Amino acid sequence: MTLVAGVDSSTQSCKVVVRDAGSGALVREGRASHPDGTEVDPAAWAAALRTAIEQAGGLADVAAVAVGGQQHGMVCLDDAGQVVRPALLWNDTRSAQAATDLTAELGGGQAWADAVGLVPVASFTVTKLRWLAEHEPENAARTAAVCLPHDWLTWQLAGTPSLEALVTDRGDASGTGYWSPFTGEYRTDLLERAFGRTPVLPRVLGPAERAGQVAAGTLAADGGAVLGPGTGDNAAAALGINAEPGDVVLSIGTSGVVSTVSTTPSADPSGTVAGFADATGNYLPLVVTLNAARVLDATARLLGVDHEELSRLALTAPAGSGGLVMVPYLEGERTPDRPRSTGALHGLTLATSDPAHLARAAVEGLLCGLADGLEAISALGNPVRRVLLVGGGARSEAVRRLAPAVLGVPVLVPPPGEYVADGAARQAAWVLAGGNTPPVWPATSTETYEADPVPHVRERYAEVRELTADRN
């Protein structure tokens, strides 16, 4: 049996799965936590990866490994390959003004969408580089190379041979704001506009192109495994769940993600839909919200209950929560672009002042944000064949049962899994096997949830959503 390993270096933790390259069967796995915050020393990712590899039984018998990682994070390296400053993560909103400025400088959203398939928001790397140049010029001057979290970890596994050895893939590169899914090339003119010059950038590998091999004595005790190009977490999840053109994946994790596999690139001048590439040669238009599973965490904490009780409470309240609406912008928001906004609770009355109505409003508010994303993706001409609900938030019974009512379509829920790590493992198997398409692993069984649509829930949510605004 030939084994492959996949890594998911996410916002909150690092997971490693070891699978049979032929069947995809899980052999063993490991995990380790990441520190909280929107600014993290990459050394913490390396330490977590080392621990997760050890928990997963090491890589001595693994033939290939690939890394899936959180997108957009800015990792700056100096001439010696040392990290210049802690990485700014995708959910760090300090570059919001830089995003506004860059959009205006190029002539608006249409110009950016035509150039790179997206419109700058604080999440994207290009805006973080502008912020660095303006607010930390000494660190900007020290920066010789810029890469993303998954790029850096792949480079660490390879033994950090040189800055020129940094590699990435089209899926992760498409989230920087300076790589074009239309041409498959970096837009160094946009990078220079943001940063003032062009540092070393990772070479963009093909979907199944080898990135080298694991060096002995690095993050893994044993070297020799072939390295895949890796990819961003969203592209890896689509690969891990076997998503095909027309499939919409709704992922409820730290962020909420609505994405679909498409055979054509997307350009949305409003910036609602980011026209990313995927890890197979196709495209992955997606919508991301900053507030997802943590909305459930916060509401459970506020009510003093666990998640099971939160679900039970939500399912006892009526659809629409009696007019009580939660707009859950608890960490600002990316879609819509309101990085300095806060959450809002509207429609509180004596009748709705109880735990059940608040629980229902939280779940419905979370789902309404995803429903807006699904609508935006469909409006660009992307057909919806089926909707798959994954991520930690999908473990909530209330989320599963209310999703089809709010979204207005049946929802398929695969069993809980590490789909980002699985996608990275599938890519590793593809690198070993070669060919034009990834290996076929058995499709995951799903459970279907259906419910009558409740359009009044989204209509009421939209009214309250428009009452929110960024703070000064």
PDB file of N, CA and C in Angstrom, residues 67-101:
ATOM      1  N   VAL A  67       0.567  20.387   1.152  1.00  0.00           N
ATOM      2  CA  VAL A  67       0.083  21.275   2.213  1.00  0.00           C
ATOM      3  C   VAL A  67      -1.061  22.138   1.701  1.00  0.00           C
ATOM      4  N   GLY A  68      -2.180  22.110   2.413  1.00  0.00           N
ATOM      5  CA  GLY A  68      -3.248  23.076   2.206  1.00  0.00           C
ATOM      6  C   GLY A  68      -3.170  24.092   3.336  1.00  0.00           C
ATOM      7  N   GLY A  69      -3.339  25.367   3.032  1.00  0.00           N
ATOM      8  CA  GLY A  69      -3.174  26.372   4.075  1.00  0.00           C
ATOM      9  C   GLY A  69      -4.159  27.513   3.947  1.00  0.00           C
ATOM     10  N   GLN A  70      -4.352  28.220   5.063  1.00  0.00           N
ATOM     11  CA  GLN A  70      -5.205  29.402   5.064  1.00  0.00           C
ATOM     12  C   GLN A  70      -4.687  30.396   4.035  1.00  0.00           C
ATOM     13  N   GLN A  71      -5.593  30.997   3.311  1.00  0.00           N
ATOM     14  CA  GLN A  71      -5.200  31.870   2.210  1.00  0.00           C
ATOM     15  C   GLN A  71      -4.863  33.289   2.684  1.00  0.00           C
ATOM     16  N   HIS A  72      -4.197  34.017   1.785  1.00  0.00           N
ATOM     17  CA  HIS A  72      -3.972  35.465   1.879  1.00  0.00           C
ATOM     18  C   HIS A  72      -2.926  35.921   2.892  1.00  0.00           C
ATOM     19  N   GLY A  73      -2.563  35.103   3.874  1.00  0.00           N
ATOM     20  CA  GLY A  73      -1.648  35.558   4.914  1.00  0.00           C
ATOM     21  C   GLY A  73      -0.333  36.059   4.349  1.00  0.00           C
ATOM     22  N   MET A  74       0.135  37.180   4.850  1.00  0.00           N
ATOM     23  CA  MET A  74       1.362  37.816   4.344  1.00  0.00           C
ATOM     24  C   MET A  74       2.567  37.352   5.148  1.00  0.00           C
ATOM     25  N   VAL A  75       3.432  36.547   4.508  1.00  0.00           N
ATOM     26  CA  VAL A  75       4.676  36.099   5.125  1.00  0.00           C
ATOM     27  C   VAL A  75       5.830  36.793   4.406  1.00  0.00           C
ATOM     28  N   CYS A  76       6.550  37.650   5.118  1.00  0.00           N
ATOM     29  CA  CYS A  76       7.664  38.414   4.545  1.00  0.00           C
ATOM     30  C   CYS A  76       8.988  37.824   5.015  1.00  0.00           C
ATOM     31  N   LEU A  77       9.904  37.606   4.072  1.00  0.00           N
ATOM     32  CA  LEU A  77      11.209  37.029   4.366  1.00  0.00           C
ATOM     33  C   LEU A  77      12.317  37.988   3.956  1.00  0.00           C
ATOM     34  N   ASP A  78      13.421  37.993   4.741  1.00  0.00           N
ATOM     35  CA  ASP A  78      14.562  38.840   4.379  1.00  0.00           C
ATOM     36  C   ASP A  78      15.522  38.069   3.472  1.00  0.00           C
ATOM     37  N   ASP A  79      16.659  38.670   3.153  1.00  0.00           N
ATOM     38  CA  ASP A  79      17.617  38.052   2.231  1.00  0.00           C
ATOM     39  C   ASP A  79      18.104  36.698   2.722  1.00  0.00           C
ATOM     40  N   ALA A  80      18.131  36.513   4.047  1.00  0.00           N
ATOM     41  CA  ALA A  80      18.608  35.252   4.620  1.00  0.00           C
ATOM     42  C   ALA A  80      17.486  34.234   4.815  1.00  0.00           C
ATOM     43  N   GLY A  81      16.273  34.574   4.401  1.00  0.00           N
ATOM     44  CA  GLY A  81      15.157  33.658   4.552  1.00  0.00           C
ATOM     45  C   GLY A  81      14.495  33.709   5.907  1.00  0.00           C
ATOM     46  N   GLN A  82      14.858  34.706   6.738  1.00  0.00           N
ATOM     47  CA  GLN A  82      14.264  34.851   8.048  1.00  0.00           C
ATOM     48  C   GLN A  82      12.970  35.662   7.953  1.00  0.00           C
ATOM     49  N   VAL A  83      12.014  35.317   8.801  1.00  0.00           N
ATOM     50  CA  VAL A  83      10.739  36.030   8.815  1.00  0.00           C
ATOM     51  C   VAL A  83      10.960  37.452   9.327  1.00  0.00           C
ATOM     52  N   VAL A  84      10.470  38.421   8.582  1.00  0.00           N
ATOM     53  CA  VAL A  84      10.691  39.832   8.909  1.00  0.00           C
ATOM     54  C   VAL A  84       9.812  40.283  10.073  1.00  0.00           C
ATOM     55  N   ARG A  85       8.571  39.888  10.082  1.00  0.00           N
ATOM     56  CA  ARG A  85       7.599  40.272  11.114  1.00  0.00           C
ATOM     57  C   ARG A  85       6.533  39.191  11.174  1.00  0.00           C
ATOM     58  N   PRO A  86       5.754  39.131  12.274  1.00  0.00           N
ATOM     59  CA  PRO A  86       4.660  38.166  12.323  1.00  0.00           C
ATOM     60  C   PRO A  86       3.744  38.304  11.106  1.00  0.00           C
ATOM     61  N   ALA A  87       3.255  37.181  10.630  1.00  0.00           N
ATOM     62  CA  ALA A  87       2.389  37.185   9.453  1.00  0.00           C
ATOM     63  C   ALA A  87       1.040  37.813   9.777  1.00  0.00           C
ATOM     64  N   LEU A  88       0.546  38.640   8.879  1.00  0.00           N
ATOM     65  CA  LEU A  88      -0.818  39.157   8.994  1.00  0.00           C
ATOM     66  C   LEU A  88      -1.746  38.150   8.327  1.00  0.00           C
ATOM     67  N   LEU A  89      -2.752  37.686   9.061  1.00  0.00           N
ATOM     68  CA  LEU A  89      -3.642  36.659   8.542  1.00  0.00           C
ATOM     69  C   LEU A  89      -4.786  37.267   7.733  1.00  0.00           C
ATOM     70  N   TRP A  90      -5.514  36.389   7.074  1.00  0.00           N
ATOM     71  CA  TRP A  90      -6.624  36.812   6.218  1.00  0.00           C
ATOM     72  C   TRP A  90      -7.662  37.628   6.986  1.00  0.00           C
ATOM     73  N   ASN A  91      -7.843  37.325   8.275  1.00  0.00           N
ATOM     74  CA  ASN A  91      -8.883  38.007   9.046  1.00  0.00           C
ATOM     75  C   ASN A  91      -8.373  39.231   9.796  1.00  0.00           C
ATOM     76  N   ASP A  92      -7.182  39.700   9.460  1.00  0.00           N
ATOM     77  CA  ASP A  92      -6.659  40.943  10.023  1.00  0.00           C
ATOM     78  C   ASP A  92      -7.159  42.101   9.151  1.00  0.00           C
ATOM     79  N   THR A  93      -7.880  43.039   9.741  1.00  0.00           N
ATOM     80  CA  THR A  93      -8.556  44.076   8.955  1.00  0.00           C
ATOM     81  C   THR A  93      -7.839  45.422   8.972  1.00  0.00           C
ATOM     82  N   ARG A  94      -6.606  45.477   9.473  1.00  0.00           N
ATOM     83  CA  ARG A  94      -5.930  46.778   9.573  1.00  0.00           C
ATOM     84  C   ARG A  94      -5.643  47.401   8.210  1.00  0.00           C
ATOM     85  N   SER A  95      -5.675  46.589   7.140  1.00  0.00           N
ATOM     86  CA  SER A  95      -5.376  47.138   5.808  1.00  0.00           C
ATOM     87  C   SER A  95      -6.639  47.554   5.056  1.00  0.00           C
ATOM     88  N   ALA A  96      -7.732  47.791   5.773  1.00  0.00           N
ATOM     89  CA  ALA A  96      -8.991  48.179   5.124  1.00  0.00           C
ATOM     90  C   ALA A  96      -8.847  49.467   4.316  1.00  0.00           C
ATOM     91  N   GLN A  97      -8.164  50.461   4.877  1.00  0.00           N
ATOM     92  CA  GLN A  97      -7.990  51.712   4.145  1.00  0.00           C
ATOM     93  C   GLN A  97      -7.102  51.512   2.931  1.00  0.00           C
ATOM     94  N   ALA A  98      -6.101  50.663   3.061  1.00  0.00           N
ATOM     95  CA  ALA A  98      -5.239  50.354   1.913  1.00  0.00           C
ATOM     96  C   ALA A  98      -6.056  49.742   0.780  1.00  0.00           C
ATOM     97  N   ALA A  99      -7.037  48.882   1.126  1.00  0.00           N
ATOM     98  CA  ALA A  99      -7.898  48.280   0.109  1.00  0.00           C
ATOM     99  C   ALA A  99      -8.712  49.358  -0.610  1.00  0.00           C
ATOM    100  N   THR A 100      -9.270  50.275   0.160  1.00  0.00           N
ATOM    101  CA  THR A 100     -10.048  51.366  -0.431  1.00  0.00           C
ATOM    102  C   THR A 100      -9.184  52.214  -1.355  1.00  0.00           C
ATOM    103  N   ASP A 101      -7.981  52.521  -0.898  1.00  0.00           N
ATOM    104  CA  ASP A 101      -7.083  53.361  -1.694  1.00  0.00           C
ATOM    105  C   ASP A 101      -6.676  52.671  -2.994  1.00  0.00           C
TER     106      ASP A 101
END
